[in-house]
mmCIF file of C-alpha atoms in Angstrom:
data_model
loop_
_atom_site.group_PDB
_atom_site.id
_atom_site.type_symbol
_atom_site.label_atom_id
_atom_site.label_comp_id
_atom_site.label_asym_id
_atom_site.label_seq_id
_atom_site.Cartn_x
_atom_site.Cartn_y
_atom_site.Cartn_z
ATOM 1 C CA UNK A 1 60.491 154.911 65.289
ATOM 2 C CA UNK A 2 61.109 155.003 69.020
ATOM 3 C CA UNK A 3 60.093 152.007 71.087
ATOM 4 C CA UNK A 4 59.118 151.837 74.729
ATOM 5 C CA UNK A 5 61.367 149.560 76.745
ATOM 6 C CA UNK A 6 59.914 147.195 79.288
ATOM 7 C CA UNK A 7 61.707 145.543 82.141
ATOM 8 C CA UNK A 8 62.974 148.765 83.749
ATOM 9 C CA UNK A 9 62.992 148.922 87.536
ATOM 10 C CA UNK A 10 60.537 151.435 89.021
ATOM 11 C CA UNK A 11 60.453 151.903 92.781
ATOM 12 C CA UNK A 12 58.184 154.431 94.575
ATOM 13 C CA UNK A 13 59.650 156.074 97.668
ATOM 14 C CA UNK A 14 57.715 158.024 100.298
ATOM 15 C CA UNK A 15 59.040 161.573 100.581
ATOM 16 C CA UNK A 16 58.206 164.707 102.559
ATOM 17 C CA UNK A 17 54.869 166.104 101.426
ATOM 18 C CA UNK A 18 55.064 169.476 99.703
ATOM 19 C CA UNK A 19 52.614 172.324 99.323
ATOM 20 C CA UNK A 20 50.625 171.898 96.094
ATOM 21 C CA UNK A 21 51.986 175.188 94.723
ATOM 22 C CA UNK A 22 55.651 174.204 94.981
ATOM 23 C CA UNK A 23 58.095 171.800 93.429
ATOM 24 C CA UNK A 24 60.461 169.764 95.590
ATOM 25 C CA UNK A 25 63.118 171.852 97.284
ATOM 26 C CA UNK A 26 66.697 170.721 96.677
ATOM 27 C CA UNK A 27 67.654 167.955 99.061
ATOM 28 C CA UNK A 28 70.938 167.401 100.887
ATOM 29 C CA UNK A 29 72.515 170.702 99.863
ATOM 30 C CA UNK A 30 71.692 170.410 96.152
ATOM 31 C CA UNK A 31 71.716 173.634 94.151
ATOM 32 C CA UNK A 32 68.302 174.875 93.021
ATOM 33 C CA UNK A 33 67.493 175.825 89.445
ATOM 34 C CA UNK A 34 68.248 174.154 86.131
ATOM 35 C CA UNK A 35 70.573 174.152 83.125
ATOM 36 C CA UNK A 36 70.180 172.897 79.570
ATOM 37 C CA UNK A 37 72.356 172.485 76.511
ATOM 38 C CA UNK A 38 71.444 174.511 73.445
ATOM 39 C CA UNK A 39 72.997 176.122 70.374
ATOM 40 C CA UNK A 40 74.456 179.631 70.206
ATOM 41 C CA UNK A 41 70.954 181.164 70.026
ATOM 42 C CA UNK A 42 69.680 179.534 73.201
ATOM 43 C CA UNK A 43 66.836 177.841 71.323
ATOM 44 C CA UNK A 44 65.995 174.209 72.202
ATOM 45 C CA UNK A 45 67.792 171.637 70.057
ATOM 46 C CA UNK A 46 66.021 168.561 68.742
ATOM 47 C CA UNK A 47 66.673 165.672 71.162
ATOM 48 C CA UNK A 48 69.926 167.346 72.339
ATOM 49 C CA UNK A 49 71.625 166.044 69.183
ATOM 50 C CA UNK A 50 74.344 168.209 67.594
ATOM 51 C CA UNK A 51 76.289 168.063 64.337
ATOM 52 C CA UNK A 52 79.597 169.177 65.862
ATOM 53 C CA UNK A 53 81.129 169.637 69.306
ATOM 54 C CA UNK A 54 81.533 173.362 68.641
ATOM 55 C CA UNK A 55 77.746 173.710 68.256
ATOM 56 C CA UNK A 56 76.947 172.929 71.888
ATOM 57 C CA UNK A 57 76.314 175.836 74.262
ATOM 58 C CA UNK A 58 75.101 176.073 77.826
ATOM 59 C CA UNK A 59 72.077 177.991 79.057
ATOM 60 C CA UNK A 60 70.563 178.448 82.506
ATOM 61 C CA UNK A 61 66.924 178.137 83.411
ATOM 62 C CA UNK A 62 64.090 175.822 82.439
ATOM 63 C CA UNK A 63 63.413 176.454 78.746
ATOM 64 C CA UNK A 64 60.024 176.332 77.019
ATOM 65 C CA UNK A 65 56.727 176.141 78.931
ATOM 66 C CA UNK A 66 58.247 176.540 82.389
ATOM 67 C CA UNK A 67 56.670 179.169 84.637
ATOM 68 C CA UNK A 68 58.262 182.620 84.313
ATOM 69 C CA UNK A 69 61.184 182.860 86.704
ATOM 70 C CA UNK A 70 61.177 179.128 87.405
ATOM 71 C CA UNK A 71 64.391 177.159 87.722
ATOM 72 C CA UNK A 72 66.745 180.122 87.618
ATOM 73 C CA UNK A 73 70.153 179.390 89.115
ATOM 74 C CA UNK A 74 71.008 181.175 92.375
ATOM 75 C CA UNK A 75 73.136 184.292 91.865
ATOM 76 C CA UNK A 76 76.868 183.593 91.953
ATOM 77 C CA UNK A 77 79.874 182.325 89.995
ATOM 78 C CA UNK A 78 79.776 178.864 88.412
ATOM 79 C CA UNK A 79 82.241 176.507 86.735
ATOM 80 C CA UNK A 80 81.396 173.973 84.034
ATOM 81 C CA UNK A 81 82.928 170.864 82.497
ATOM 82 C CA UNK A 82 82.164 168.176 79.914
ATOM 83 C CA UNK A 83 82.657 164.483 80.655
ATOM 84 C CA UNK A 84 81.544 161.190 79.235
ATOM 85 C CA UNK A 85 78.613 159.549 81.036
ATOM 86 C CA UNK A 86 81.112 158.348 83.653
ATOM 87 C CA UNK A 87 82.448 161.233 85.766
ATOM 88 C CA UNK A 88 85.988 159.875 85.537
ATOM 89 C CA UNK A 89 85.914 160.521 81.767
ATOM 90 C CA UNK A 90 86.933 164.206 81.889
ATOM 91 C CA UNK A 91 86.780 165.627 78.349
ATOM 92 C CA UNK A 92 87.159 169.386 78.910
ATOM 93 C CA UNK A 93 90.716 170.241 77.907
ATOM 94 C CA UNK A 94 91.261 173.794 79.168
ATOM 95 C CA UNK A 95 91.845 174.978 82.729
ATOM 96 C CA UNK A 96 89.053 175.218 85.278
ATOM 97 C CA UNK A 97 89.673 178.967 85.513
ATOM 98 C CA UNK A 98 88.713 179.315 81.830
ATOM 99 C CA UNK A 99 85.316 177.670 82.382
ATOM 100 C CA UNK A 100 83.500 180.127 84.614
ATOM 101 C CA UNK A 101 80.410 182.314 84.272
ATOM 102 C CA UNK A 102 78.276 184.477 86.518
ATOM 103 C CA UNK A 103 74.554 184.488 87.234
ATOM 104 C CA UNK A 104 72.772 187.558 88.562
ATOM 105 C CA UNK A 105 69.596 187.861 90.613
ATOM 106 C CA UNK A 106 67.406 187.116 87.578
ATOM 107 C CA UNK A 107 68.721 183.543 87.550
ATOM 108 C CA UNK A 108 70.224 183.522 84.033
ATOM 109 C CA UNK A 109 73.811 183.538 82.790
ATOM 110 C CA UNK A 110 75.096 187.093 82.480
ATOM 111 C CA UNK A 111 78.877 187.067 81.938
ATOM 112 C CA UNK A 112 82.019 184.995 81.416
ATOM 113 C CA UNK A 113 84.326 187.752 82.671
ATOM 114 C CA UNK A 114 85.211 185.572 85.656
ATOM 115 C CA UNK A 115 87.194 183.403 83.204
ATOM 116 C CA UNK A 116 89.453 186.255 82.148
ATOM 117 C CA UNK A 117 91.407 186.157 78.890
ATOM 118 C CA UNK A 118 90.632 182.482 78.193
ATOM 119 C CA UNK A 119 86.845 182.851 78.529
ATOM 120 C CA UNK A 120 84.674 180.725 76.268
ATOM 121 C CA UNK A 121 82.686 182.159 73.369
ATOM 122 C CA UNK A 122 79.137 183.337 74.093
ATOM 123 C CA UNK A 123 75.865 183.990 72.293
ATOM 124 C CA UNK A 124 72.624 185.807 73.057
ATOM 125 C CA UNK A 125 69.862 183.659 74.493
ATOM 126 C CA UNK A 126 66.550 183.632 72.646
ATOM 127 C CA UNK A 127 64.679 182.342 75.703
ATOM 128 C CA UNK A 128 65.773 184.826 78.379
ATOM 129 C CA UNK A 129 67.774 188.073 78.761
ATOM 130 C CA UNK A 130 70.991 186.187 79.470
ATOM 131 C CA UNK A 131 73.764 184.686 77.346
ATOM 132 C CA UNK A 132 74.774 181.225 76.178
ATOM 133 C CA UNK A 133 78.267 179.806 76.772
ATOM 134 C CA UNK A 134 80.115 177.519 74.362
ATOM 135 C CA UNK A 135 81.276 174.266 75.983
ATOM 136 C CA UNK A 136 84.104 173.609 73.507
ATOM 137 C CA UNK A 137 87.026 172.707 73.741
ATOM 138 C CA UNK A 138 86.517 169.112 74.863
ATOM 139 C CA UNK A 139 87.630 165.698 73.585
ATOM 140 C CA UNK A 140 85.491 163.030 71.915
ATOM 141 C CA UNK A 141 83.445 160.873 74.246
ATOM 142 C CA UNK A 142 84.512 157.231 74.647
ATOM 143 C CA UNK A 143 80.841 156.256 74.952
ATOM 144 C CA UNK A 144 79.703 154.103 71.979
ATOM 145 C CA UNK A 145 76.309 155.816 71.972
ATOM 146 C CA UNK A 146 77.904 159.257 71.605
ATOM 147 C CA UNK A 147 76.778 160.496 75.046
ATOM 148 C CA UNK A 148 78.359 163.568 76.646
ATOM 149 C CA UNK A 149 77.495 165.097 80.034
ATOM 150 C CA UNK A 150 77.657 168.850 80.738
ATOM 151 C CA UNK A 151 78.199 169.770 84.403
ATOM 152 C CA UNK A 152 77.674 173.087 86.222
ATOM 153 C CA UNK A 153 78.549 173.698 89.871
ATOM 154 C CA UNK A 154 79.055 176.773 92.060
ATOM 155 C CA UNK A 155 82.749 177.658 91.884
ATOM 156 C CA UNK A 156 82.804 177.854 95.678
ATOM 157 C CA UNK A 157 81.849 174.157 95.791
ATOM 158 C CA UNK A 158 84.795 172.910 93.712
ATOM 159 C CA UNK A 159 87.018 170.525 95.667
ATOM 160 C CA UNK A 160 90.007 169.141 93.793
ATOM 161 C CA UNK A 161 91.281 167.242 96.808
ATOM 162 C CA UNK A 162 88.201 165.304 97.849
ATOM 163 C CA UNK A 163 86.465 164.948 94.490
ATOM 164 C CA UNK A 164 89.324 164.743 91.982
ATOM 165 C CA UNK A 165 87.674 161.739 90.354
ATOM 166 C CA UNK A 166 84.862 164.079 89.280
ATOM 167 C CA UNK A 167 87.202 166.701 87.839
ATOM 168 C CA UNK A 168 86.855 168.684 91.118
ATOM 169 C CA UNK A 169 83.043 168.577 90.827
ATOM 170 C CA UNK A 170 80.844 167.173 93.589
ATOM 171 C CA UNK A 171 77.672 165.612 92.102
ATOM 172 C CA UNK A 172 75.722 166.678 95.184
ATOM 173 C CA UNK A 173 76.111 170.336 94.227
ATOM 174 C CA UNK A 174 76.080 169.935 90.436
ATOM 175 C CA UNK A 175 73.566 170.308 87.627
ATOM 176 C CA UNK A 176 73.981 168.062 84.585
ATOM 177 C CA UNK A 177 72.489 167.762 81.114
ATOM 178 C CA UNK A 178 73.294 165.071 78.548
ATOM 179 C CA UNK A 179 73.753 165.537 74.811
ATOM 180 C CA UNK A 180 75.006 163.710 71.724
ATOM 181 C CA UNK A 181 77.260 164.732 68.839
ATOM 182 C CA UNK A 182 76.839 163.035 65.418
ATOM 183 C CA UNK A 183 75.154 159.978 66.991
ATOM 184 C CA UNK A 184 71.371 160.104 66.359
ATOM 185 C CA UNK A 185 70.103 157.198 68.466
ATOM 186 C CA UNK A 186 67.330 158.221 70.870
ATOM 187 C CA UNK A 187 67.549 157.073 74.469
ATOM 188 C CA UNK A 188 65.303 159.198 76.671
ATOM 189 C CA UNK A 189 63.219 159.300 79.829
ATOM 190 C CA UNK A 190 59.925 161.137 79.304
ATOM 191 C CA UNK A 191 57.573 162.262 82.063
ATOM 192 C CA UNK A 192 54.033 163.304 81.175
ATOM 193 C CA UNK A 193 51.371 164.891 83.385
ATOM 194 C CA UNK A 194 47.643 164.269 82.850
ATOM 195 C CA UNK A 195 44.485 165.792 84.295
ATOM 196 C CA UNK A 196 40.970 164.874 83.157
ATOM 197 C CA UNK A 197 42.490 163.280 80.057
ATOM 198 C CA UNK A 198 44.412 166.411 79.060
ATOM 199 C CA UNK A 199 48.185 166.792 79.005
ATOM 200 C CA UNK A 200 49.555 169.512 81.303
ATOM 201 C CA UNK A 201 52.401 171.770 80.187
ATOM 202 C CA UNK A 202 54.949 173.535 82.346
ATOM 203 C CA UNK A 203 54.989 170.765 84.947
ATOM 204 C CA UNK A 204 58.294 170.130 86.746
ATOM 205 C CA UNK A 205 59.989 166.732 86.911
ATOM 206 C CA UNK A 206 63.228 166.425 88.831
ATOM 207 C CA UNK A 207 65.970 164.228 87.383
ATOM 208 C CA UNK A 208 68.870 162.717 89.325
ATOM 209 C CA UNK A 209 71.403 161.060 87.047
ATOM 210 C CA UNK A 210 73.487 157.930 87.557
ATOM 211 C CA UNK A 211 76.213 159.791 89.505
ATOM 212 C CA UNK A 212 73.880 161.736 91.801
ATOM 213 C CA UNK A 213 73.836 165.120 90.045
ATOM 214 C CA UNK A 214 70.436 166.713 89.462
ATOM 215 C CA UNK A 215 68.425 168.915 87.128
ATOM 216 C CA UNK A 216 64.816 169.947 86.510
ATOM 217 C CA UNK A 217 62.852 169.356 83.300
ATOM 218 C CA UNK A 218 59.463 170.816 82.338
ATOM 219 C CA UNK A 219 56.724 169.288 80.217
ATOM 220 C CA UNK A 220 56.423 171.003 76.851
ATOM 221 C CA UNK A 221 54.699 170.751 73.497
ATOM 222 C CA UNK A 222 57.024 171.594 70.615
ATOM 223 C CA UNK A 223 56.723 169.250 67.602
ATOM 224 C CA UNK A 224 59.717 170.956 65.954
ATOM 225 C CA UNK A 225 61.944 169.265 68.518
ATOM 226 C CA UNK A 226 59.767 166.149 68.919
ATOM 227 C CA UNK A 227 58.413 167.280 72.290
ATOM 228 C CA UNK A 228 54.853 166.040 72.663
ATOM 229 C CA UNK A 229 53.801 167.059 76.194
ATOM 230 C CA UNK A 230 56.814 165.467 77.905
ATOM 231 C CA UNK A 231 59.443 166.611 80.355
ATOM 232 C CA UNK A 232 62.449 165.218 78.469
ATOM 233 C CA UNK A 233 65.651 163.681 79.784
ATOM 234 C CA UNK A 234 67.622 163.205 76.581
ATOM 235 C CA UNK A 235 70.637 160.990 75.838
ATOM 236 C CA UNK A 236 70.141 159.069 79.080
ATOM 237 C CA UNK A 237 73.180 156.980 79.911
ATOM 238 C CA UNK A 238 73.160 153.339 81.006
ATOM 239 C CA UNK A 239 72.401 152.867 84.690
ATOM 240 C CA UNK A 240 69.820 153.914 87.250
ATOM 241 C CA UNK A 241 68.239 157.366 87.101
ATOM 242 C CA UNK A 242 65.605 158.842 89.419
ATOM 243 C CA UNK A 243 62.613 160.917 88.339
ATOM 244 C CA UNK A 244 61.027 162.902 91.185
ATOM 245 C CA UNK A 245 57.523 164.311 90.829
ATOM 246 C CA UNK A 246 55.557 166.233 93.443
ATOM 247 C CA UNK A 247 52.316 168.132 93.911
ATOM 248 C CA UNK A 248 52.597 171.536 92.218
ATOM 249 C CA UNK A 249 50.347 174.307 90.967
ATOM 250 C CA UNK A 250 47.785 172.708 88.657
ATOM 251 C CA UNK A 251 48.596 169.130 89.669
ATOM 252 C CA UNK A 252 47.757 167.331 92.897
ATOM 253 C CA UNK A 253 49.045 163.833 92.207
ATOM 254 C CA UNK A 254 46.512 161.002 92.322
ATOM 255 C CA UNK A 255 48.862 158.227 91.166
ATOM 256 C CA UNK A 256 51.949 157.559 89.042
ATOM 257 C CA UNK A 257 52.795 154.782 86.603
ATOM 258 C CA UNK A 258 56.260 153.614 85.588
ATOM 259 C CA UNK A 259 57.727 152.341 82.291
ATOM 260 C CA UNK A 260 56.040 148.945 82.708
ATOM 261 C CA UNK A 261 52.664 150.468 83.582
ATOM 262 C CA UNK A 262 52.975 149.728 87.317
ATOM 263 C CA UNK A 263 50.660 151.940 89.315
ATOM 264 C CA UNK A 264 51.729 153.666 92.526
ATOM 265 C CA UNK A 265 49.639 155.687 94.953
ATOM 266 C CA UNK A 266 51.063 156.576 98.363
ATOM 267 C CA UNK A 267 49.162 159.762 99.233
ATOM 268 C CA UNK A 268 52.327 161.692 100.152
ATOM 269 C CA UNK A 269 52.175 164.108 97.224
ATOM 270 C CA UNK A 270 55.683 163.133 96.150
ATOM 271 C CA UNK A 271 57.204 160.156 94.359
ATOM 272 C CA UNK A 272 60.700 159.093 93.370
ATOM 273 C CA UNK A 273 60.665 156.692 90.431
ATOM 274 C CA UNK A 274 63.818 154.696 89.757
ATOM 275 C CA UNK A 275 64.334 154.064 86.027
ATOM 276 C CA UNK A 276 67.100 151.693 84.947
ATOM 277 C CA UNK A 277 68.381 152.426 81.435
ATOM 278 C CA UNK A 278 69.596 149.283 79.726
ATOM 279 C CA UNK A 279 72.924 149.021 77.864
ATOM 280 C CA UNK A 280 72.598 150.678 74.483
ATOM 281 C CA UNK A 281 72.753 148.565 71.336
ATOM 282 C CA UNK A 282 73.523 150.114 67.959
ATOM 283 C CA UNK A 283 70.319 151.136 66.209
ATOM 284 C CA UNK A 284 68.148 151.196 69.329
ATOM 285 C CA UNK A 285 65.733 154.081 69.844
ATOM 286 C CA UNK A 286 64.318 153.705 73.356
ATOM 287 C CA UNK A 287 61.867 155.764 75.395
ATOM 288 C CA UNK A 288 61.185 155.130 79.079
ATOM 289 C CA UNK A 289 57.943 156.739 80.256
ATOM 290 C CA UNK A 290 56.765 157.950 83.640
ATOM 291 C CA UNK A 291 53.100 158.994 83.639
ATOM 292 C CA UNK A 292 51.725 161.297 86.347
ATOM 293 C CA UNK A 293 47.954 161.479 86.853
ATOM 294 C CA UNK A 294 46.667 164.601 88.591
ATOM 295 C CA UNK A 295 43.339 165.319 90.249
#
């Protein structure tokens, strides 16, 4: 049974108001779109938990319930890596040149030919017309909770001189998604959207992780993977994360509540909620909730 943790810091920040039909544009040069970890088929995996490191694949786009065409990556060539929750914990063991893929104008992963002879294995995505890309080989995480972090960044943004501590990746231009192997403990940040007492699906919640990389999650209902109307951030690592919610089609925000039930209403149409994930203790299953109330 998951429990809701209290005592997490939640801070509302005024942001630029957005048109009701849009989600927040990337800030400070961030790359638009989203990624998620999956299995070889591209189908969502329960709580981002995997039985073996070889089972984890990468997919581009938003997954279930997102609007068609939403969160596709910009066309181009990308490089990926796997680390522990700390960016200095580089786990990918092959060369950067072996960890590349391309995205076409449709916004999904199309090819690993950019990696040449050492390209990673691929599968066919069940969710879109693209492919999935195997993350393996990578070493075991040193994190006691079994947390791994997958990174994707435009290859043109790699900088091994300035950002060597991130494995040549700059968090500002990177997408990340967390996952676990063998470890089943649940530590997650869930954002739900409500209107007239009904849960809204396909609503976007931006996530900025503890190192400043970003991604987009969408609210979904899929009991097979324990998704009950939430936009899930799974395997959240210890530290401070930010959930960003904004006015979008179907939801003009009235107010937002944080994990402790604090209520925030600033009238800007956009909120950044700071959620501090506590150190993980063996056996803990913890859910931090952000609730968005629409009018």
